[in-house]
mmCIF file of C-alpha atoms in Angstrom:
data_model
loop_
_atom_site.group_PDB
_atom_site.id
_atom_site.type_symbol
_atom_site.label_atom_id
_atom_site.label_comp_id
_atom_site.label_asym_id
_atom_site.label_seq_id
_atom_site.Cartn_x
_atom_site.Cartn_y
_atom_site.Cartn_z
ATOM 1 C CA MET A 16 -14.942 16.325 10.700
ATOM 2 C CA GLY A 17 -18.326 17.815 9.523
ATOM 3 C CA ILE A 18 -19.079 18.528 5.855
ATOM 4 C CA ASN A 19 -19.072 22.327 6.559
ATOM 5 C CA GLN A 20 -15.513 22.055 7.870
ATOM 6 C CA GLU A 21 -14.410 20.085 4.850
ATOM 7 C CA ILE A 22 -15.831 22.610 2.440
ATOM 8 C CA THR A 23 -14.106 25.411 4.357
ATOM 9 C CA ASN A 24 -10.723 23.509 4.219
ATOM 10 C CA PHE A 25 -11.142 22.936 0.398
ATOM 11 C CA ARG A 26 -11.981 26.555 -0.032
ATOM 12 C CA GLU A 27 -8.760 27.568 1.806
ATOM 13 C CA GLU A 28 -6.684 25.254 -0.346
ATOM 14 C CA ILE A 29 -8.190 26.622 -3.540
ATOM 15 C CA GLU A 30 -7.516 30.146 -2.384
ATOM 16 C CA ILE A 31 -3.847 29.205 -1.589
ATOM 17 C CA ILE A 32 -3.331 27.709 -5.051
ATOM 18 C CA ARG A 33 -4.880 30.777 -6.663
ATOM 19 C CA ASP A 34 -2.686 33.146 -4.633
ATOM 20 C CA LEU A 35 0.498 31.208 -5.743
ATOM 21 C CA LYS A 36 -0.566 31.227 -9.308
ATOM 22 C CA LYS A 37 -1.129 34.975 -9.053
ATOM 23 C CA LYS A 38 2.276 35.657 -7.659
ATOM 24 C CA ILE A 39 3.925 33.529 -10.333
ATOM 25 C CA GLN A 40 2.113 35.411 -13.083
ATOM 26 C CA GLU A 41 3.127 38.774 -11.479
ATOM 27 C CA GLY A 42 6.641 37.697 -11.063
ATOM 28 C CA LYS A 43 6.564 37.963 -7.271
ATOM 29 C CA ILE A 44 8.906 35.135 -6.638
ATOM 30 C CA GLU A 45 10.996 36.338 -3.720
ATOM 31 C CA ASN A 46 9.479 34.123 -1.062
ATOM 32 C CA LEU A 47 7.675 31.782 -3.447
ATOM 33 C CA ALA A 48 10.005 28.805 -2.644
ATOM 34 C CA LYS A 49 9.243 28.955 1.019
ATOM 35 C CA GLU A 50 5.503 29.220 0.330
ATOM 36 C CA ILE A 51 5.620 26.203 -1.931
ATOM 37 C CA ASP A 52 7.608 24.235 0.515
ATOM 38 C CA LYS A 53 5.006 25.057 3.054
ATOM 39 C CA GLN A 54 2.296 23.592 0.948
ATOM 40 C CA GLU A 55 4.267 20.727 -0.352
ATOM 41 C CA ILE A 56 4.401 18.848 3.098
ATOM 42 C CA LYS A 57 0.663 18.325 2.803
ATOM 43 C CA ILE A 58 1.148 15.698 0.022
ATOM 44 C CA PHE A 59 2.537 13.502 2.776
ATOM 45 C CA PHE A 60 -0.691 13.404 4.680
ATOM 46 C CA SER A 61 -2.674 10.322 3.811
ATOM 47 C CA GLY A 62 -4.274 9.471 7.143
ATOM 48 C CA LYS A 63 -8.088 9.625 7.583
ATOM 49 C CA TYR A 64 -7.995 12.307 10.228
ATOM 50 C CA ASP A 65 -4.815 14.201 9.105
ATOM 51 C CA ARG A 66 -6.776 17.222 7.902
ATOM 52 C CA GLY A 67 -8.618 17.618 11.241
ATOM 53 C CA ASN A 68 -8.311 18.762 14.783
ATOM 54 C CA ALA A 69 -6.227 17.013 17.467
ATOM 55 C CA ILE A 70 -6.259 16.226 21.174
ATOM 56 C CA LEU A 71 -2.690 16.336 22.694
ATOM 57 C CA GLN A 72 -1.981 14.774 26.190
ATOM 58 C CA ILE A 73 1.275 15.088 28.168
ATOM 59 C CA PHE A 74 1.968 12.907 31.213
ATOM 60 C CA ALA A 75 4.918 13.244 33.720
ATOM 61 C CA GLY A 76 6.926 10.138 33.756
ATOM 62 C CA ALA A 77 10.122 9.093 35.702
ATOM 63 C CA GLY A 78 11.953 11.948 37.375
ATOM 64 C CA GLY A 79 9.801 13.239 40.172
ATOM 65 C CA ILE A 80 9.401 16.983 40.451
ATOM 66 C CA ASP A 81 11.793 17.417 37.600
ATOM 67 C CA ALA A 82 9.554 15.399 35.344
ATOM 68 C CA GLN A 83 6.572 17.490 36.306
ATOM 69 C CA ASP A 84 8.487 20.631 35.467
ATOM 70 C CA TRP A 85 9.552 18.991 32.093
ATOM 71 C CA THR A 86 5.845 18.406 31.414
ATOM 72 C CA THR A 87 5.103 22.087 31.930
ATOM 73 C CA MET A 88 7.927 23.036 29.462
ATOM 74 C CA LEU A 89 6.616 20.631 26.857
ATOM 75 C CA LEU A 90 3.153 22.089 27.345
ATOM 76 C CA ARG A 91 4.641 25.565 26.720
ATOM 77 C CA MET A 92 6.569 24.231 23.681
ATOM 78 C CA PHE A 93 3.453 22.833 22.018
ATOM 79 C CA GLU A 94 1.490 25.936 22.812
ATOM 80 C CA ARG A 95 4.055 28.097 21.127
ATOM 81 C CA TYR A 96 4.201 25.657 18.133
ATOM 82 C CA CYS A 97 0.367 25.914 17.830
ATOM 83 C CA GLN A 98 0.672 29.796 17.815
ATOM 84 C CA ARG A 99 3.339 29.680 14.909
ATOM 85 C CA LYS A 100 1.111 27.402 12.932
ATOM 86 C CA GLY A 101 -2.092 29.371 13.581
ATOM 87 C CA PHE A 102 -3.641 26.561 15.393
ATOM 88 C CA LEU A 103 -6.075 27.331 18.347
ATOM 89 C CA ALA A 104 -4.804 25.486 21.439
ATOM 90 C CA LYS A 105 -6.905 25.190 24.596
ATOM 91 C CA ILE A 106 -6.263 23.347 27.854
ATOM 92 C CA ILE A 107 -9.124 21.115 28.606
ATOM 93 C CA HIS A 108 -7.720 19.610 31.853
ATOM 94 C CA GLN A 109 -4.556 20.133 33.846
ATOM 95 C CA SER A 110 -3.383 18.195 36.976
ATOM 96 C CA PHE A 111 -0.852 20.265 38.819
ATOM 97 C CA GLY A 112 2.172 18.903 40.578
ATOM 98 C CA GLU A 113 4.271 19.973 43.551
ATOM 99 C CA ALA A 114 5.564 23.468 44.099
ATOM 100 C CA GLY A 115 9.234 24.072 44.773
ATOM 101 C CA GLY A 116 12.482 25.060 43.224
ATOM 102 C CA PRO A 117 13.267 28.517 41.627
ATOM 103 C CA ASP A 118 10.490 31.119 41.479
ATOM 104 C CA GLY A 119 8.059 28.794 43.205
ATOM 105 C CA ARG A 120 7.569 26.759 40.002
ATOM 106 C CA ILE A 121 4.672 24.454 39.995
ATOM 107 C CA GLY A 122 4.988 21.431 37.700
ATOM 108 C CA THR A 123 2.313 19.452 35.781
ATOM 109 C CA LYS A 124 1.406 15.838 36.348
ATOM 110 C CA SER A 125 -0.790 15.696 33.338
ATOM 111 C CA VAL A 126 -2.526 17.970 30.724
ATOM 112 C CA ILE A 127 -5.011 17.663 27.877
ATOM 113 C CA MET A 128 -5.141 20.200 25.159
ATOM 114 C CA GLU A 129 -7.647 20.571 22.394
ATOM 115 C CA ILE A 130 -5.945 21.802 19.218
ATOM 116 C CA LYS A 131 -8.146 23.213 16.393
ATOM 117 C CA GLY A 132 -6.946 23.957 12.853
ATOM 118 C CA SER A 133 -6.675 22.573 9.394
ATOM 119 C CA TRP A 134 -4.040 19.655 9.408
ATOM 120 C CA ALA A 135 -3.466 19.841 13.192
ATOM 121 C CA TYR A 136 -3.506 16.210 13.683
ATOM 122 C CA GLY A 137 -1.421 15.571 10.576
ATOM 123 C CA PHE A 138 1.320 17.778 11.854
ATOM 124 C CA LEU A 139 1.259 16.616 15.446
ATOM 125 C CA LYS A 140 0.476 12.930 15.308
ATOM 126 C CA LYS A 141 4.020 11.806 15.238
ATOM 127 C CA GLU A 142 4.934 13.635 18.407
ATOM 128 C CA THR A 143 3.387 10.783 20.208
ATOM 129 C CA GLY A 144 6.090 9.063 22.298
ATOM 130 C CA VAL A 145 8.353 9.530 25.161
ATOM 131 C CA HIS A 146 10.397 12.827 25.212
ATOM 132 C CA ARG A 147 13.513 12.903 27.427
ATOM 133 C CA LEU A 148 15.212 15.929 29.073
ATOM 134 C CA VAL A 149 18.738 16.041 30.454
ATOM 135 C CA ARG A 150 19.833 19.080 32.463
ATOM 136 C CA GLN A 151 21.165 20.432 35.685
ATOM 137 C CA SER A 152 18.232 20.190 38.013
ATOM 138 C CA PRO A 153 16.861 23.532 39.148
ATOM 139 C CA PHE A 154 15.391 21.674 42.056
ATOM 140 C CA SER A 155 18.677 20.266 43.341
ATOM 141 C CA ALA A 156 20.719 22.495 45.721
ATOM 142 C CA LYS A 157 23.910 20.929 44.125
ATOM 143 C CA LYS A 158 22.772 21.549 40.601
ATOM 144 C CA LEU A 159 23.063 17.831 39.824
ATOM 145 C CA ARG A 160 22.548 16.429 36.379
ATOM 146 C CA HIS A 161 19.020 14.956 36.112
ATOM 147 C CA THR A 162 17.184 12.939 33.421
ATOM 148 C CA SER A 163 13.428 13.256 33.148
ATOM 149 C CA PHE A 164 10.812 11.691 31.041
ATOM 150 C CA ALA A 165 7.386 12.716 29.796
ATOM 151 C CA LEU A 166 4.848 10.805 27.500
ATOM 152 C CA VAL A 167 3.144 12.777 24.797
ATOM 153 C CA GLU A 168 0.046 11.271 23.186
ATOM 154 C CA VAL A 169 -1.689 12.810 20.150
ATOM 155 C CA LEU A 170 -5.396 11.649 19.282
ATOM 156 C CA PRO A 171 -7.500 12.693 16.331
ATOM 157 C CA GLU A 172 -10.865 14.348 16.919
ATOM 158 C CA ILE A 173 -12.949 11.575 15.312
ATOM 159 C CA GLY A 174 -16.234 12.072 13.358
ATOM 160 C CA LYS A 175 -19.769 11.308 14.361
ATOM 161 C CA LYS A 176 -19.869 8.345 12.061
ATOM 162 C CA GLU A 177 -17.015 6.627 13.816
ATOM 163 C CA GLN A 178 -18.423 7.648 17.245
ATOM 164 C CA GLU A 179 -21.568 5.656 16.239
ATOM 165 C CA GLU A 180 -19.456 2.710 15.394
ATOM 166 C CA ILE A 181 -17.880 2.800 18.833
ATOM 167 C CA LYS A 182 -20.849 2.019 21.032
ATOM 168 C CA ILE A 183 -20.673 3.232 24.607
ATOM 169 C CA LYS A 184 -23.350 1.989 26.934
ATOM 170 C CA PRO A 185 -24.648 4.302 29.663
ATOM 171 C CA GLU A 186 -24.028 1.528 32.357
ATOM 172 C CA ASP A 187 -20.377 1.378 31.104
ATOM 173 C CA LEU A 188 -19.703 4.983 32.228
ATOM 174 C CA LYS A 189 -18.942 6.251 35.794
ATOM 175 C CA LEU A 190 -19.592 9.996 36.153
ATOM 176 C CA GLU A 191 -17.887 12.038 38.817
ATOM 177 C CA THR A 192 -17.921 15.809 39.368
ATOM 178 C CA PHE A 193 -15.530 18.103 41.169
ATOM 179 C CA ARG A 194 -14.410 21.568 41.621
ATOM 180 C CA ALA A 195 -11.839 22.812 39.134
ATOM 181 C CA SER A 196 -8.811 24.541 40.688
ATOM 182 C CA GLY A 197 -5.588 26.193 39.627
ATOM 183 C CA PRO A 198 -1.967 25.487 40.592
ATOM 184 C CA GLY A 199 -1.363 24.761 44.166
ATOM 185 C CA GLY A 200 -5.074 24.355 44.661
ATOM 186 C CA GLN A 201 -5.828 27.959 44.065
ATOM 187 C CA TYR A 202 -8.841 29.491 42.489
ATOM 188 C CA VAL A 203 -11.244 26.685 43.526
ATOM 189 C CA ASN A 204 -14.571 27.011 41.696
ATOM 190 C CA LYS A 205 -17.690 27.114 43.938
ATOM 191 C CA ARG A 206 -19.559 24.850 41.622
ATOM 192 C CA GLU A 207 -18.690 21.286 40.726
ATOM 193 C CA SER A 208 -18.501 21.883 37.006
ATOM 194 C CA ALA A 209 -15.451 19.739 36.186
ATOM 195 C CA VAL A 210 -16.129 16.256 35.026
ATOM 196 C CA ARG A 211 -14.342 12.888 35.271
ATOM 197 C CA LEU A 212 -15.514 9.995 33.226
ATOM 198 C CA THR A 213 -14.352 6.359 33.811
ATOM 199 C CA HIS A 214 -15.082 3.885 31.018
ATOM 200 C CA LEU A 215 -15.521 0.725 33.145
ATOM 201 C CA PRO A 216 -14.721 -1.978 30.552
ATOM 202 C CA THR A 217 -11.322 -0.443 29.703
ATOM 203 C CA ARG A 218 -10.716 1.538 32.880
ATOM 204 C CA ILE A 219 -9.846 4.616 30.742
ATOM 205 C CA VAL A 220 -10.320 7.810 32.794
ATOM 206 C CA VAL A 221 -10.783 11.196 31.066
ATOM 207 C CA SER A 222 -11.485 14.670 32.549
ATOM 208 C CA SER A 223 -12.459 18.172 31.489
ATOM 209 C CA GLN A 224 -12.465 21.331 33.500
ATOM 210 C CA SER A 225 -12.213 24.140 30.990
ATOM 211 C CA GLU A 226 -15.789 24.970 30.567
ATOM 212 C CA ARG A 227 -17.988 26.726 33.202
ATOM 213 C CA LEU A 228 -20.937 24.382 32.573
ATOM 214 C CA GLN A 229 -20.864 20.792 33.622
ATOM 215 C CA GLY A 230 -22.692 19.618 30.450
ATOM 216 C CA LEU A 231 -20.038 21.157 28.226
ATOM 217 C CA ASN A 232 -17.286 19.600 30.181
ATOM 218 C CA ARG A 233 -18.989 16.164 29.848
ATOM 219 C CA GLU A 234 -19.209 16.731 26.031
ATOM 220 C CA LYS A 235 -15.379 17.416 25.889
ATOM 221 C CA ALA A 236 -14.639 14.455 28.149
ATOM 222 C CA MET A 237 -16.768 12.180 25.885
ATOM 223 C CA LYS A 238 -14.921 13.602 22.867
ATOM 224 C CA ILE A 239 -11.587 12.432 24.386
ATOM 225 C CA LEU A 240 -13.039 9.080 25.453
ATOM 226 C CA TYR A 241 -14.196 8.383 21.939
ATOM 227 C CA ALA A 242 -10.729 9.294 20.580
ATOM 228 C CA LYS A 243 -9.066 6.949 22.990
ATOM 229 C CA LEU A 244 -11.438 4.073 22.201
ATOM 230 C CA TYR A 245 -10.827 4.695 18.500
ATOM 231 C CA GLN A 246 -7.108 4.573 19.056
ATOM 232 C CA ILE A 247 -7.421 1.158 20.872
ATOM 233 C CA LYS A 248 -9.477 -0.113 17.984
ATOM 234 C CA GLU A 249 -6.904 1.071 15.421
ATOM 235 C CA ALA A 250 -3.932 -0.246 17.581
ATOM 236 C CA GLU A 251 -5.582 -3.724 17.529
ATOM 237 C CA ARG A 252 -5.967 -3.555 13.752
ATOM 238 C CA GLN A 253 -2.352 -2.581 13.343
ATOM 239 C CA LYS A 254 -1.216 -5.411 15.672
ATOM 240 C CA GLU A 255 -3.093 -7.888 13.439
ATOM 241 C CA ILE A 256 -1.333 -6.472 10.380
ATOM 242 C CA LYS A 257 1.998 -6.732 12.087
ATOM 243 C CA LYS A 258 1.323 -10.316 13.000
ATOM 244 C CA ILE A 259 0.703 -11.143 9.257
ATOM 245 C CA LYS A 260 3.871 -9.250 8.243
ATOM 246 C CA GLY A 261 5.818 -11.051 10.927
ATOM 247 C CA LYS A 262 7.062 -7.817 12.484
ATOM 248 C CA THR A 263 7.005 -6.743 16.180
ATOM 249 C CA VAL A 264 7.667 -3.167 17.308
ATOM 250 C CA SER A 265 8.217 -2.334 20.994
ATOM 251 C CA ALA A 266 6.402 0.593 22.309
ATOM 252 C CA SER A 267 7.882 0.519 25.904
ATOM 253 C CA TRP A 268 8.207 3.591 28.054
ATOM 254 C CA GLY A 269 11.881 3.680 27.795
ATOM 255 C CA ASN A 270 12.025 4.096 23.934
ATOM 256 C CA GLN A 271 12.195 7.849 23.741
ATOM 257 C CA ILE A 272 11.523 9.417 20.313
ATOM 258 C CA ARG A 273 13.476 12.686 21.061
ATOM 259 C CA SER A 274 16.165 13.778 23.505
ATOM 260 C CA TYR A 275 16.588 17.409 24.717
ATOM 261 C CA VAL A 276 20.084 17.865 26.350
ATOM 262 C CA LEU A 277 20.581 21.258 28.148
ATOM 263 C CA HIS A 278 23.796 19.899 30.082
ATOM 264 C CA PRO A 279 26.764 19.277 29.785
ATOM 265 C CA TYR A 280 26.220 20.372 26.133
ATOM 266 C CA LYS A 281 23.073 21.608 24.164
ATOM 267 C CA LEU A 282 21.389 19.301 21.609
ATOM 268 C CA VAL A 283 17.999 18.177 20.596
ATOM 269 C CA LYS A 284 18.077 14.901 18.613
ATOM 270 C CA ASP A 285 15.204 12.889 17.194
ATOM 271 C CA MET A 286 16.005 9.192 17.567
ATOM 272 C CA ARG A 287 13.920 8.171 14.539
ATOM 273 C CA THR A 288 15.358 10.472 11.958
ATOM 274 C CA ASN A 289 18.601 11.547 13.420
ATOM 275 C CA MET A 290 17.547 15.156 12.840
ATOM 276 C CA GLU A 291 19.333 17.396 15.513
ATOM 277 C CA THR A 292 20.049 20.957 16.426
ATOM 278 C CA SER A 293 22.021 22.828 19.133
ATOM 279 C CA ASN A 294 19.391 25.559 19.243
ATOM 280 C CA VAL A 295 17.581 23.928 22.230
ATOM 281 C CA GLU A 296 16.010 27.218 23.274
ATOM 282 C CA GLY A 297 14.495 27.695 19.921
ATOM 283 C CA VAL A 298 12.930 24.249 19.922
ATOM 284 C CA LEU A 299 11.527 24.714 23.371
ATOM 285 C CA ASP A 300 10.103 27.966 22.164
ATOM 286 C CA GLY A 301 7.974 26.045 19.622
ATOM 287 C CA ASN A 302 10.245 25.936 16.622
ATOM 288 C CA LEU A 303 9.590 22.267 15.802
ATOM 289 C CA ASP A 304 8.995 22.522 12.041
ATOM 290 C CA LYS A 305 12.250 20.849 10.935
ATOM 291 C CA PHE A 306 11.695 17.941 13.334
ATOM 292 C CA ILE A 307 8.066 17.426 12.569
ATOM 293 C CA GLU A 308 8.401 17.745 8.791
ATOM 294 C CA THR A 309 11.434 15.498 8.657
ATOM 295 C CA GLU A 310 9.592 12.851 10.504
ATOM 296 C CA ILE A 311 6.529 13.164 8.307
ATOM 297 C CA LYS A 312 8.638 12.714 5.207
ATOM 298 C CA PHE A 313 10.893 10.098 6.780
ATOM 299 C CA LYS A 314 8.280 7.301 7.169
ATOM 300 C CA THR A 315 5.724 8.129 4.649
#
């Protein structure tokens, strides 16, 4: 995060405190408790990048076309959450899946979103993990019960200083360009403006197709690559800490952090905090505050 952005963030916080103080002095206390609660959550943010922007990725897992549809549902859920929080969410790259089922729905194999806003990473970082859906499959003629999985990964937008520490040699990069297209191969661009970068030492592949110019797509792809390499560096550091502490934590694909059940009953349950609600529609419409805030407070 740049110095200018930090100054802007501090000014916003000072303005919020002044506004709260003014309301107390004027006796306007009707909605004051809600506003204070809204600001209180920030005291639980202690991470280096909590205040900054985030990069959110969703990957379809086990479950075939149902999992691809589930990935699209999660994409909409996070987009709606960002709207509610005042974050600006933009899809950088989306790989579409198969068409089929009701209304010719087209699923998503993977998607990358850039999320800009104060505290975006702090709020979203603990959404990282496997999200599980149980429902009657709309793609099954017999409406059979189906379980689908999708993996969510949230990365911080790291600063230039850390980027300098993570040295990427030009010879370690493989650059490919391609024509961006929409669902079902529609709206294929005439120019190869989309970019795919492969980091040869780690085999990490990142893509960007949101911009019209190839150079801008390369910048966005590099931003994602730096974030992924930083994440690997941090994971190795945490692994060493856990070795010293004598603790091991499994991070396997099957360890879902949250289940969303639409059939035979309705329930969203977070496996880490036991927070749950029967208002599945509300959660899928982006009403994630209770789950996110409970998790932030639970392990801090």
